[in-house]
């Protein structure tokens, strides 16, 4: 069941069933049942929107504890370029990388370096590889999952290359095995992640058969420890090996810039991403070569597991780039080794039934129920909209009178008068009884 | 008896931002019913073009969609100015859209030709100063998993 691993989960004790997350989830994957939110596994993208909006911090992201480093003889840190934007006045990436080494990693391998290699490979593939246009970036796993469940006609446009995180893990582990003579299983590669979607992409990747990454540490978790180490670094070790192009992947538009092409579009924030995909789906975007989409607003700098304000982080990265070479120098990359093993396939999580007659009968019933429901999308039934409530009823997962308005009508029809409860004026209610 | 799903939408006039609402909803319904993805795409594009046409030329109208097991029938009816020369309107690039609309990137004269291209059948009933009705059919089947 690895397909349904999720890094976004719920702490039922903290959840008050307030419906904030219910309304914000882009795939309507949340229901409130018995006063607690529940995530419908097959629809969840792990985008982290619900973590962002939960006022009680009941939604959490699963990530690894740094203790997991002890499971390996040799450990590699794979810092997302987003990490560099978390620090004020950073002019030299080596401070961050040296700090990571002092936290106990044996080696650091910059994900931004792999980003540069992926950019170059993408450039070459776009020139020679017969990729359908426009190519849609596959770097944000939440977006890839969104396309998989909602956009059957766009799946074939998604760039079939692993994301820089996977590529970095592979390159770093192969390199380390050669240097140390250790077998690959004894070498652990840990991604320093800005978001839960990447954690899911490690445990249950969509394109590649399996990931070379062994675990993920949240930027927010590692940050205080790393900062402490960094503050004590006097002369950093010269380990940085990537340039401005790779580092710019951390914010929206960066990946497009690194492609050195003009006809691109970059959109960020899950609602904007959905709007662009809808436009693309009905061929309204005009001629484009590349589309970069990030579920978080601002790009990965807006990930829920970061600490810095995304706009501040973006500005810092912009400055940092002035102190970096344009790009790292690396040997000719091997496109074949970065290719996805599995093409992206539409997953029919929205479909009502495999049998058309049955699906149509269900749809008619949904329409009939929608006409009965008040159409307020208030969420008090536990579903995000009246229509989803009707769908839940038809699928046997909810009852019509979970709707408070219907319940009231039924109560009144049965001669139970509730009007005393809800027609009181505030003053009356406040009077001590 | 196999059921038919009927939907009816008002298409508002002059409001570009809302054009595409009806086709968007139909798209979702077709996905929920499990129709094949190519049919969904053709229905969505044909309907979207017709919606945009209504906004540009006719000040809105009505979209009526009947989903049958083997096809989707779409009727787009407006009470706009009508099309004086249908044959000309079917030519690619022919447009009567005013400049201000074309400046927005619409009305490039591809509406009807595009609908024809994506639909399995298209017929047009139109009368000057009375209105236009498009009858669009897209063949569709459920795509099994
Ligand atoms: S992570 Fe995103 S898709 Fe999943 S339940 Fe939360 S808001 Fe919905
Ligand atoms: S935009 Fe970046 S941080 Fe946000 S979900 Fe996608 S990969 Fe993660």
Coordinates of C-alpha atoms in Angstrom, one line a residue, chain A residues 149-153 155-156 277-279 281-284 346 348 350-357 359-361 363-364 366-367 387 391, chain B residues 1-7 23-24 27-29 31-38 40-41 44-45 48 67-69 118 142-145:
Chain A
X149 CA -5.6 12.9 -10.2
X150 CA -7.2 15.9 -12.1
X151 CA -5.8 16.4 -15.5
X152 CA -5.9 13.2 -17.6
X153 CA -5.0 15.2 -20.8
X155 CA -0.1 13.7 -17.9
X156 CA 1.9 13.2 -21.0
X277 CA -3.7 23.8 -15.6
X278 CA -7.3 24.4 -16.4
X279 CA -6.4 26.9 -19.0
X281 CA -6.4 21.8 -20.5
X282 CA -8.7 23.9 -22.8
X283 CA -5.8 25.2 -24.9
X284 CA -6.0 28.8 -23.9
X346 CA -4.1 9.4 -14.7
X348 CA -9.2 7.9 -11.4
X350 CA -12.8 11.3 -8.9
X351 CA -14.7 8.6 -10.7
X352 CA -18.0 7.5 -9.1
X353 CA -18.1 4.0 -10.4
X354 CA -16.4 1.8 -13.0
X355 CA -19.8 1.0 -14.4
X356 CA -21.1 3.8 -16.5
X357 CA -24.8 3.1 -15.9
X359 CA -22.1 6.2 -12.3
X360 CA -24.8 7.9 -14.2
X361 CA -27.5 6.8 -11.8
X363 CA -24.8 11.4 -10.7
X364 CA -28.6 11.8 -11.1
X366 CA -26.3 13.7 -6.6
X367 CA -28.1 16.3 -8.7
X387 CA -22.1 19.0 -3.7
X391 CA -21.5 12.8 -3.3
Chain B
X1 CA -33.1 2.2 -19.3
X2 CA -29.8 4.1 -19.3
X3 CA -30.1 7.4 -17.7
X4 CA -29.2 10.8 -19.2
X5 CA -27.6 13.5 -17.2
X6 CA -28.9 16.9 -18.1
X7 CA -27.4 20.2 -17.1
X23 CA -17.4 23.9 -19.6
X24 CA -15.4 23.5 -16.4
X27 CA -15.5 18.6 -17.5
X28 CA -15.6 17.7 -13.8
X29 CA -18.8 15.7 -14.3
X31 CA -14.3 12.9 -15.2
X32 CA -16.6 11.7 -12.4
X33 CA -18.5 9.5 -14.8
X34 CA -15.3 8.2 -16.2
X35 CA -15.5 9.2 -19.8
X36 CA -12.4 8.8 -22.0
X37 CA -10.0 11.6 -21.6
X38 CA -10.0 12.6 -25.3
X40 CA -13.5 15.2 -22.1
X41 CA -11.0 17.4 -23.8
X44 CA -14.3 21.1 -22.9
X45 CA -12.7 22.9 -25.8
X48 CA -15.4 26.8 -24.0
X67 CA -24.7 13.5 -21.2
X68 CA -25.6 10.1 -22.8
X69 CA -23.8 6.8 -22.5
X118 CA -13.3 19.1 -32.0
X142 CA -16.4 5.3 -20.7
X143 CA -12.8 4.4 -20.4
X144 CA -12.4 1.4 -18.2
X145 CA -9.5 1.2 -15.9

